[in-house]
Coordinates of C-alpha atoms in Angstrom, one line a residue:
X1 CA -12.7 23.3 39.8
X2 CA -16.0 23.5 41.8
X3 CA -17.9 20.7 40.0
X4 CA -19.3 17.7 41.3
X5 CA -18.0 14.5 39.9
X6 CA -20.7 13.0 37.8
X7 CA -18.7 11.5 34.9
X8 CA -16.8 8.2 35.2
X9 CA -13.1 8.6 35.0
X10 CA -11.4 5.3 34.3
X11 CA -9.0 6.8 31.5
X12 CA -5.4 7.5 31.5
X13 CA -3.3 9.9 29.4
X14 CA -2.6 7.4 26.7
X15 CA -6.2 6.7 26.3
X16 CA -7.4 10.0 25.7
X17 CA -4.4 11.1 23.8
X18 CA -5.9 8.6 21.5
X19 CA -9.2 10.4 21.3
X20 CA -7.4 13.9 20.6
X21 CA -5.0 11.8 18.3
X22 CA -7.7 10.1 16.4
X23 CA -10.3 13.2 16.0
X24 CA -8.0 15.2 13.8
X25 CA -6.1 12.3 12.1
X26 CA -4.9 12.2 8.7
X27 CA -6.6 9.0 7.4
X28 CA -9.8 10.5 8.1
X29 CA -9.6 14.2 6.9
X30 CA -7.1 14.2 4.5
X31 CA -8.7 11.6 2.3
X32 CA -12.0 13.0 2.0
X33 CA -10.6 16.7 1.2
X34 CA -8.4 15.1 -1.6
X35 CA -10.7 16.6 -4.6
X36 CA -10.4 20.1 -3.2
X37 CA -6.7 20.0 -2.5
X38 CA -5.6 18.6 -6.0
X39 CA -7.5 21.4 -7.4
X40 CA -6.1 24.2 -5.0
X41 CA -2.4 24.3 -5.4
X42 CA -1.6 20.9 -6.3
X43 CA 1.3 18.8 -4.9
X44 CA 3.5 21.8 -4.0
X45 CA 0.8 23.3 -1.9
X46 CA -0.1 20.0 -0.3
X47 CA 3.4 19.3 0.8
X48 CA 4.6 22.6 2.1
X49 CA 1.4 23.9 3.0
X50 CA 1.2 21.0 5.5
X51 CA 4.6 21.8 7.0
X52 CA 3.7 25.4 7.6
X53 CA 0.3 24.7 9.2
X54 CA 1.8 22.1 11.1
X55 CA 4.3 24.2 12.8
X56 CA 1.8 27.1 13.2
X57 CA -0.8 24.6 14.8
X58 CA 1.6 23.3 17.3
X59 CA 2.1 27.0 18.7
X60 CA -1.7 27.1 19.1
X61 CA -1.6 23.6 20.8
X62 CA 1.1 24.7 23.1
X63 CA -0.9 27.7 24.4
X64 CA -3.9 25.8 24.9
X65 CA -2.1 23.1 26.4
X66 CA -0.7 25.6 29.1
X67 CA -4.2 27.0 29.9
X68 CA -5.8 23.5 29.9
X69 CA -3.2 22.5 32.6
X70 CA -4.5 25.5 34.8
X71 CA -8.2 24.7 34.2
X72 CA -8.8 21.0 33.3
X73 CA -12.7 20.7 33.1
X74 CA -15.1 19.4 30.6
X75 CA -15.9 22.8 29.4
X76 CA -12.6 23.5 27.9
X77 CA -12.1 26.9 26.1
X78 CA -15.5 28.4 27.4
X79 CA -14.5 27.7 31.0
X80 CA -11.0 28.8 30.4
X81 CA -12.3 32.2 28.8
X82 CA -14.4 32.8 32.0
X83 CA -11.5 32.1 34.4
X84 CA -9.1 34.4 32.6
X85 CA -11.3 37.5 32.1
X86 CA -12.1 40.3 34.5
X87 CA -15.1 39.0 36.5
X88 CA -17.4 41.5 35.1
X89 CA -16.5 40.2 31.5
X90 CA -16.5 36.7 32.3
X91 CA -20.1 35.8 31.4
X92 CA -19.9 37.2 27.8
X93 CA -16.5 35.8 27.0
X94 CA -17.6 32.5 28.1
X95 CA -20.7 32.6 26.2
X96 CA -19.2 33.9 23.0
X97 CA -16.3 31.4 23.2
X98 CA -19.0 28.3 24.2
X99 CA -21.0 29.1 20.9
X100 CA -18.1 29.1 18.7
X101 CA -16.8 25.9 20.2
X102 CA -20.1 24.1 19.9
X103 CA -20.2 25.2 16.4
X104 CA -17.0 23.7 15.8
X105 CA -17.6 20.7 17.2
X106 CA -20.6 19.8 15.5
X107 CA -19.2 20.9 12.2
X108 CA -16.0 18.5 12.9
X109 CA -18.6 15.6 13.6
X110 CA -20.4 16.4 10.2
X111 CA -17.3 16.5 8.1
X112 CA -15.9 13.3 9.7
X113 CA -19.0 11.2 9.5
X114 CA -20.3 12.7 6.3
X115 CA -16.9 11.8 4.9
X116 CA -17.4 8.3 6.0
X117 CA -20.4 8.0 4.2
X118 CA -19.0 9.3 0.9
X119 CA -16.4 6.7 1.2
X120 CA -18.7 3.9 1.9
X121 CA -20.9 4.9 -0.8
X122 CA -17.8 4.8 -3.1
X123 CA -16.6 1.6 -2.1
X124 CA -20.1 -0.1 -2.6
X125 CA -19.6 0.9 -6.4
X126 CA -16.5 -1.4 -6.8
X127 CA -17.6 -4.3 -9.0
X128 CA -21.5 -3.5 -8.5
X129 CA -23.9 -1.5 -10.5
X130 CA -24.7 0.6 -7.5
X131 CA -24.7 4.3 -8.2
X132 CA -24.9 6.5 -5.2
X133 CA -26.9 9.6 -5.0
X134 CA -27.1 12.5 -2.7
X135 CA -30.0 11.0 -1.1
X136 CA -28.6 7.6 -0.6
X137 CA -25.3 8.9 0.7
X138 CA -27.4 11.1 3.3
X139 CA -29.3 7.8 4.3
X140 CA -25.9 6.3 4.9
X141 CA -24.8 9.3 6.9
X142 CA -27.9 9.0 9.1
X143 CA -27.1 5.4 9.9
X144 CA -23.5 6.2 10.8
X145 CA -24.6 8.8 13.1
X146 CA -27.1 6.5 14.7
X147 CA -24.5 3.7 15.4
X148 CA -22.2 6.0 16.7
X149 CA -24.6 7.5 19.0
X150 CA -25.6 4.1 20.2
X151 CA -22.0 3.3 20.8
X152 CA -21.8 6.5 23.1
X153 CA -24.8 5.8 24.8
X154 CA -24.6 1.9 25.7
X155 CA -21.0 1.2 25.1
X156 CA -19.4 3.9 27.1
X157 CA -17.6 1.4 29.1
X158 CA -16.1 -0.1 25.8
X159 CA -14.8 3.5 24.6
X160 CA -11.2 3.4 26.1
X161 CA -10.8 -0.3 24.6
X162 CA -12.1 1.1 21.3
X163 CA -10.0 4.1 21.5
X164 CA -6.7 2.0 22.0
X165 CA -7.9 -0.1 18.8
X166 CA -8.3 3.1 17.0
X167 CA -4.9 4.5 17.8
X168 CA -3.3 1.4 16.4
X169 CA -5.8 1.3 13.4
X170 CA -4.6 4.7 12.6
X171 CA -0.9 4.3 13.1
X172 CA -0.8 0.6 11.6
X173 CA -3.1 1.6 8.8
X174 CA -1.2 4.7 7.8
X175 CA 2.0 2.7 7.6
X176 CA 0.6 -0.1 5.7
X177 CA -1.5 1.9 3.3
X178 CA 1.7 4.0 2.2
X179 CA 3.9 1.0 2.0
X180 CA 1.3 -1.0 0.1
X181 CA 0.8 1.9 -2.5
X182 CA 4.5 2.7 -2.9
X183 CA 5.5 -0.9 -3.4
X184 CA 2.8 -1.9 -5.8
X185 CA 2.6 1.3 -7.9
X186 CA 3.6 0.7 -11.6
X187 CA 5.6 3.9 -11.7
X188 CA 6.4 6.7 -9.3
X189 CA 6.3 10.5 -9.8
X190 CA 9.3 12.6 -9.9
X191 CA 10.5 14.5 -6.9
X192 CA 10.1 17.4 -8.8
X193 CA 6.2 16.8 -9.5
X194 CA 5.9 16.2 -5.8
X195 CA 7.7 19.0 -4.3
X196 CA 7.3 22.0 -6.8
X197 CA 4.3 21.3 -9.0
X198 CA 1.6 23.8 -8.8
X199 CA -2.2 23.5 -10.0
X200 CA -5.0 25.7 -10.2
X201 CA -8.2 24.1 -11.1
X202 CA -10.4 26.3 -9.0
X203 CA -12.4 27.4 -12.0
X204 CA -15.7 25.6 -12.7
X205 CA -17.8 25.2 -15.6
X206 CA -14.8 26.3 -17.9
X207 CA -14.1 29.5 -16.1
X208 CA -10.8 30.9 -15.4
X209 CA -9.2 29.9 -11.8
X210 CA -8.5 32.1 -9.0
X211 CA -4.8 32.0 -10.1
X212 CA -5.7 34.0 -13.2
X213 CA -8.5 36.0 -11.9
X214 CA -6.6 37.1 -8.5
X215 CA -3.1 35.4 -8.0
X216 CA -1.3 32.3 -7.4
X217 CA -0.8 33.4 -3.8
X218 CA -4.6 33.4 -3.2
X219 CA -4.7 29.7 -4.6
X220 CA -1.9 28.9 -2.2
X221 CA -3.7 30.3 0.9
X222 CA -6.9 28.7 0.3
X223 CA -5.3 25.4 -0.3
X224 CA -4.2 25.0 3.2
X225 CA -7.8 24.5 4.2
X226 CA -7.1 20.6 4.3
X227 CA -4.2 20.7 6.4
X228 CA -5.5 23.1 8.8
X229 CA -9.0 21.3 9.2
X230 CA -7.2 18.0 9.6
X231 CA -5.0 19.4 12.4
X232 CA -7.9 20.5 14.4
X233 CA -10.2 18.8 17.1
X234 CA -7.2 18.4 19.5
X235 CA -9.3 20.4 22.3
X236 CA -11.1 16.7 22.7
X237 CA -8.3 16.1 25.4
X238 CA -9.6 19.3 27.2
X239 CA -13.2 18.0 27.2
X240 CA -12.2 14.8 28.5
X241 CA -10.1 15.7 31.4
X242 CA -13.0 15.1 34.0
X243 CA -12.7 11.3 33.0
X244 CA -9.0 11.2 33.0
X245 CA -6.5 10.6 35.8
X246 CA -4.1 13.3 36.5
X247 CA -6.1 15.7 34.4
X248 CA -3.9 18.6 34.8
X249 CA -1.1 17.1 32.9
X250 CA -3.1 14.5 30.9
X251 CA -5.1 17.1 28.8
X252 CA -2.1 18.9 28.0
X253 CA -0.1 16.1 27.0
X254 CA -3.0 14.7 24.7
X255 CA -3.1 18.1 23.0
X256 CA 0.7 18.4 22.1
X257 CA 1.2 14.6 21.2
X258 CA -1.9 14.8 18.9
X259 CA -0.6 17.6 17.0
X260 CA 2.7 16.1 16.8
X261 CA 2.2 12.7 15.8
X262 CA -0.6 13.7 13.3
X263 CA 1.9 16.3 11.7
X264 CA 4.4 13.7 11.1
X265 CA 2.4 10.7 10.0
X266 CA 0.0 13.1 8.1
X267 CA 3.2 14.4 5.9
X268 CA 4.2 10.8 5.4
X269 CA 1.0 9.9 4.0
X270 CA 0.7 13.0 1.8
X271 CA 4.1 11.9 0.3
X272 CA 3.2 8.4 -0.3
X273 CA -0.1 9.3 -2.1
X274 CA 1.6 12.0 -4.3
X275 CA 4.6 9.8 -5.4
X276 CA 2.0 6.9 -6.3
X277 CA -0.2 9.1 -8.7
X278 CA -0.4 7.4 -11.9
X279 CA -2.3 9.8 -14.2
X280 CA -2.8 13.1 -12.5
X281 CA -5.9 14.1 -14.7
X282 CA -7.6 10.8 -14.3
X283 CA -7.0 11.0 -10.6
X284 CA -8.4 14.5 -10.2
X285 CA -11.4 13.6 -12.6
X286 CA -12.0 10.2 -11.1
X287 CA -15.3 8.4 -11.7
X288 CA -15.4 7.1 -8.2
X289 CA -15.5 11.0 -7.0
X290 CA -12.7 10.3 -4.7
X291 CA -9.1 11.0 -6.0
X292 CA -7.7 8.9 -3.1
X293 CA -9.9 5.9 -4.1
X294 CA -8.4 6.3 -7.6
X295 CA -4.8 5.9 -6.3
X296 CA -5.8 2.9 -4.6
X297 CA -7.3 1.6 -7.8
X298 CA -4.4 2.4 -10.1
X299 CA -1.6 1.1 -7.6
X300 CA -3.1 -2.0 -5.9
X301 CA -6.0 -3.1 -8.3
X302 CA -9.7 -3.4 -7.5
X303 CA -9.3 -5.9 -4.6
X304 CA -6.4 -4.3 -3.0
X305 CA -8.2 -1.0 -3.2
X306 CA -11.3 -2.4 -1.4
X307 CA -8.8 -3.5 1.7
X308 CA -7.5 0.1 1.7
X309 CA -10.6 1.5 1.5
X310 CA -11.9 -0.4 4.6
X311 CA -9.0 0.8 6.3
X312 CA -9.8 4.5 5.6
X313 CA -13.5 4.0 6.4
X314 CA -12.6 2.3 9.6
X315 CA -10.4 5.3 10.6
X316 CA -13.2 7.6 9.8
X317 CA -15.8 5.7 11.7
X318 CA -13.5 5.8 14.8
X319 CA -12.9 9.4 14.4
X320 CA -16.7 10.2 14.0
X321 CA -17.4 8.1 17.0
X322 CA -15.0 9.8 19.3
X323 CA -15.9 13.2 17.8
X324 CA -19.2 12.8 19.2
X325 CA -17.7 11.6 22.5
X326 CA -15.8 15.0 22.8
X327 CA -18.8 16.9 21.4
X328 CA -21.2 15.5 24.0
X329 CA -19.1 16.4 27.0
X330 CA -18.6 20.0 25.7
X331 CA -22.3 20.4 25.3
X332 CA -23.0 18.7 28.9
X333 CA -20.5 21.1 30.5
X334 CA -22.2 24.0 28.7
X335 CA -25.5 23.1 29.7
X336 CA -24.5 22.3 33.4
X337 CA -23.6 26.0 33.4
X338 CA -26.9 27.0 31.9
X339 CA -25.4 28.0 28.5
X340 CA -27.8 26.1 25.9
X341 CA -31.6 26.1 25.6
X342 CA -33.1 23.5 27.6
X343 CA -29.9 23.2 29.9
X344 CA -32.1 21.6 32.6
X345 CA -32.7 18.8 30.3
X346 CA -29.4 18.3 28.6
X347 CA -27.4 18.9 31.8
X348 CA -28.5 15.3 33.2
X349 CA -26.0 12.4 33.2
X350 CA -27.3 8.9 32.9
X351 CA -26.6 7.6 36.6
X352 CA -26.3 3.8 35.5
X353 CA -23.5 4.6 32.6
X354 CA -22.0 7.7 34.1
X355 CA -22.4 9.5 30.5
X356 CA -24.5 12.5 29.1
X357 CA -26.8 10.5 27.0
X358 CA -29.0 13.3 26.1
X359 CA -26.4 15.6 24.7
X360 CA -24.9 12.6 22.8
X361 CA -27.9 12.4 20.6
X362 CA -28.3 16.1 20.6
X363 CA -24.7 16.3 18.8
X364 CA -26.0 13.5 16.5
X365 CA -29.0 15.5 15.6
X366 CA -27.2 18.8 15.0
X367 CA -24.4 17.1 12.9
X368 CA -27.1 15.5 10.7
X369 CA -28.8 19.0 10.4
X370 CA -25.5 20.7 9.3
X371 CA -25.2 18.2 6.8
X372 CA -28.3 18.5 5.0
X373 CA -27.3 21.5 2.8
X374 CA -25.1 18.8 1.0
X375 CA -28.3 17.7 -0.7
X376 CA -28.6 21.0 -2.6
X377 CA -25.0 22.2 -2.9
X378 CA -21.8 20.7 -4.2
X379 CA -19.8 22.8 -1.9
X380 CA -21.7 22.1 1.3
X381 CA -19.3 19.7 2.4
X382 CA -16.3 22.0 1.8
X383 CA -18.3 24.5 3.9
X384 CA -18.5 22.3 6.8
X385 CA -14.8 22.1 7.0
X386 CA -14.4 25.7 6.9
X387 CA -17.0 26.2 9.7
X388 CA -15.1 23.4 11.9
X389 CA -11.9 25.1 11.3
X390 CA -13.2 28.7 11.8
X391 CA -15.5 27.8 14.9
X392 CA -13.1 25.8 16.7
X393 CA -10.1 28.0 16.1
X394 CA -12.1 31.2 17.3
X395 CA -13.1 29.3 20.5
X396 CA -9.2 28.6 20.9
X397 CA -8.0 32.0 20.3
X398 CA -10.4 33.9 22.9
X399 CA -8.9 32.3 26.0
X400 CA -5.4 32.4 24.7
X401 CA -5.8 36.1 24.0
X402 CA -7.5 36.5 27.3
X403 CA -4.3 34.8 29.0
X404 CA -1.9 37.5 27.2
X405 CA -4.3 40.6 28.1
X406 CA -5.1 39.6 31.7
X407 CA -1.8 37.7 32.3
X408 CA -1.9 38.3 36.1
X409 CA -5.0 36.3 36.5
X410 CA -3.3 33.2 35.0
X411 CA -2.1 30.8 37.7
X412 CA 0.2 28.4 36.0
X413 CA -0.6 24.6 36.2
X414 CA 2.0 21.9 36.1
X415 CA 2.4 22.2 32.4
X416 CA 4.0 25.7 31.7
X417 CA 5.8 27.2 28.8
X418 CA 8.0 29.5 30.9
X419 CA 9.6 32.5 29.3
X420 CA 8.1 31.5 26.0
X421 CA 4.7 31.7 27.2
X422 CA 3.7 35.0 25.9
X423 CA 5.5 35.0 22.7
X424 CA 3.8 31.8 21.9
X425 CA 0.4 32.9 22.7
X426 CA 0.9 35.9 20.6
X427 CA 2.0 34.0 17.6
X428 CA -1.0 31.8 18.0
X429 CA -3.7 34.3 18.2
X430 CA -2.0 36.0 15.1
X431 CA -2.2 32.6 13.1
X432 CA -5.8 32.1 14.1
X433 CA -7.0 35.5 13.0
X434 CA -5.4 34.9 9.7
X435 CA -7.0 31.5 9.0
X436 CA -10.4 33.0 10.3
X437 CA -10.4 35.3 7.3
X438 CA -8.8 32.8 5.0
X439 CA -11.5 30.3 5.4
X440 CA -14.3 32.7 4.8
X441 CA -13.1 33.2 1.2
X442 CA -14.6 31.8 -2.0
X443 CA -12.8 28.6 -3.1
X444 CA -14.3 28.3 -6.5
X445 CA -14.9 30.6 -9.4
X446 CA -17.5 32.0 -10.4
X447 CA -19.2 32.6 -7.0
X448 CA -23.0 31.2 -7.5
X449 CA -25.3 29.3 -5.5
X450 CA -23.5 26.1 -6.0
X451 CA -20.0 27.4 -5.2
X452 CA -20.7 29.9 -2.6
X453 CA -18.8 29.5 0.7
X454 CA -21.4 29.1 3.1
X455 CA -19.1 29.0 5.9
X456 CA -19.5 32.9 6.1
X457 CA -23.3 32.4 6.4
X458 CA -23.0 29.8 9.1
X459 CA -20.3 31.8 11.1
X460 CA -22.4 35.0 10.7
X461 CA -25.6 33.1 12.0
X462 CA -23.6 32.0 15.1
X463 CA -22.2 35.6 15.6
X464 CA -25.8 37.1 15.2
X465 CA -27.3 34.5 17.6
X466 CA -24.8 34.6 20.2
X467 CA -24.4 38.3 20.5
X468 CA -28.1 39.0 19.8
X469 CA -29.3 36.4 22.2
X470 CA -26.8 37.8 24.8
X471 CA -28.2 41.4 24.4
X472 CA -31.7 40.4 24.4
X473 CA -31.9 37.9 27.1
X474 CA -28.7 35.8 28.2
X475 CA -26.9 38.7 29.8
X476 CA -29.8 38.8 32.5
X477 CA -29.2 35.0 33.4
X478 CA -26.1 33.7 32.2
X479 CA -23.2 34.2 34.7
X480 CA -20.6 32.0 33.2
X481 CA -19.3 28.6 34.9
X482 CA -21.3 27.7 38.1
X483 CA -19.7 26.4 41.2
X484 CA -21.8 23.1 42.4
X485 CA -19.8 22.9 45.6
X486 CA -22.2 23.4 48.7
X487 CA -21.0 24.6 51.9
X488 CA -22.7 24.7 55.3
X489 CA -21.7 28.1 57.3
X490 CA -22.8 29.3 60.5
X491 CA -22.6 33.1 59.6
X492 CA -22.9 34.1 63.4
X493 CA -19.6 32.5 64.0
X494 CA -17.6 34.3 61.3
X495 CA -15.5 37.1 62.3
X496 CA -17.0 40.5 61.4
X497 CA -13.9 41.6 59.3
X498 CA -13.9 38.4 57.1
X499 CA -14.9 38.9 53.5
X500 CA -15.6 35.9 51.5
X501 CA -15.2 36.0 47.6
X502 CA -15.6 33.4 45.1
X503 CA -15.3 34.3 41.3
X504 CA -15.8 37.9 42.2
X505 CA -19.0 37.2 44.3
X506 CA -19.2 38.8 47.7
X507 CA -20.9 37.7 51.0
X508 CA -24.4 38.6 50.1
X509 CA -24.3 36.4 46.7
X510 CA -22.8 33.4 48.8
X511 CA -25.8 33.9 51.4
X512 CA -28.5 33.7 48.5

């Protein structure tokens, strides 16, 4: 791929399947989004929305896996965009894709680790007089990010073992949790309630919901946010390919397996939680602030709930840790190609540990900053999930779309979709265009400073920054992915008719 091997690579496909399997995994993401989902559509949207989103996301994953197999580098989508564009457009495509991917990566870490802080604050209220505030939760969030940064700095040699633990923690934790709440629940909801009950609690402060003001279809559409956000972050396998054996297949298999396993176990957990609800109104309006925690309390009691909460918190912590791992690799690769301010500083790899320590802490810092609006807005956390979804999926869509438009430039890797390649790619881009619009829409009525969907603001800032910076400055110096291979050539011995080209650059460029 033209890059010097700087990162250590002791990992195999199963290990980094674990990373991609962990980052979007159901225990972490669905649990902390429970309040939103039980207000926007209820059980019916949770159950059937999950199925629809899982199928659509698999199409996106297959299209990405095909491109990843052809171009397995830490840069992931922004590198693919450059390779699949016409040479003259490659730098711009790479630049825009890179900044959207960076935004999404940071927002994913924010969503996961801030959710972990919320759940940790909630479990601390069980059998105690502790009352969490936004400031105490922010302090817990900062401590979690620092600990995850330390693991990625000093414990990189342990990551493959921690990841194996994480895989089993998620799989066994999901199964045990569902069996426990179903077995101990005093009563169970009916199949009619689980599969066909529609709920619209999108109105706040006594206002009517969007179902009345607009339509029930609108509520259903915005209700799929949890499912779509949960099934994201699977580009983690792509960002880890430079540290994985058999990279051209490992990254692709990791992407597809992550979506497939998460989809199946996720639906299993959704059904278990819904069948175990004892009192819907009490669950939604839980004094704990977490509907999932209330389900635990109602089914297995206080002590059992603590155990189940520990399972969920552990899953969230693992997710956040490996999200930072993936995030730091993307930032390192982007800095290596000169794509972020201070790139000469952030492209350095710790020679002793073989890990990009500086981008590890950059990822932690940016994730903390993105979480700060939660101090003043009740919907800032939901906005973070929207930002993660929009940012990442736009960065997925650009290289997939370029693969369709410039199909002759695509050189297939060992993982290929054959005759289904173009139809799947087109379907994937269409779905992404749909969700990119959906997650900019307001989720609560009325819309004010406390209920505004700030995802539109954040995405607008990224568009203005990336496009504006490109026009004013970056177009003059950012050339896209930069080859690091050095070759010694005696130009006098070359035949006069030989023309050397690399990424569209001619002999004069190579001389310089």
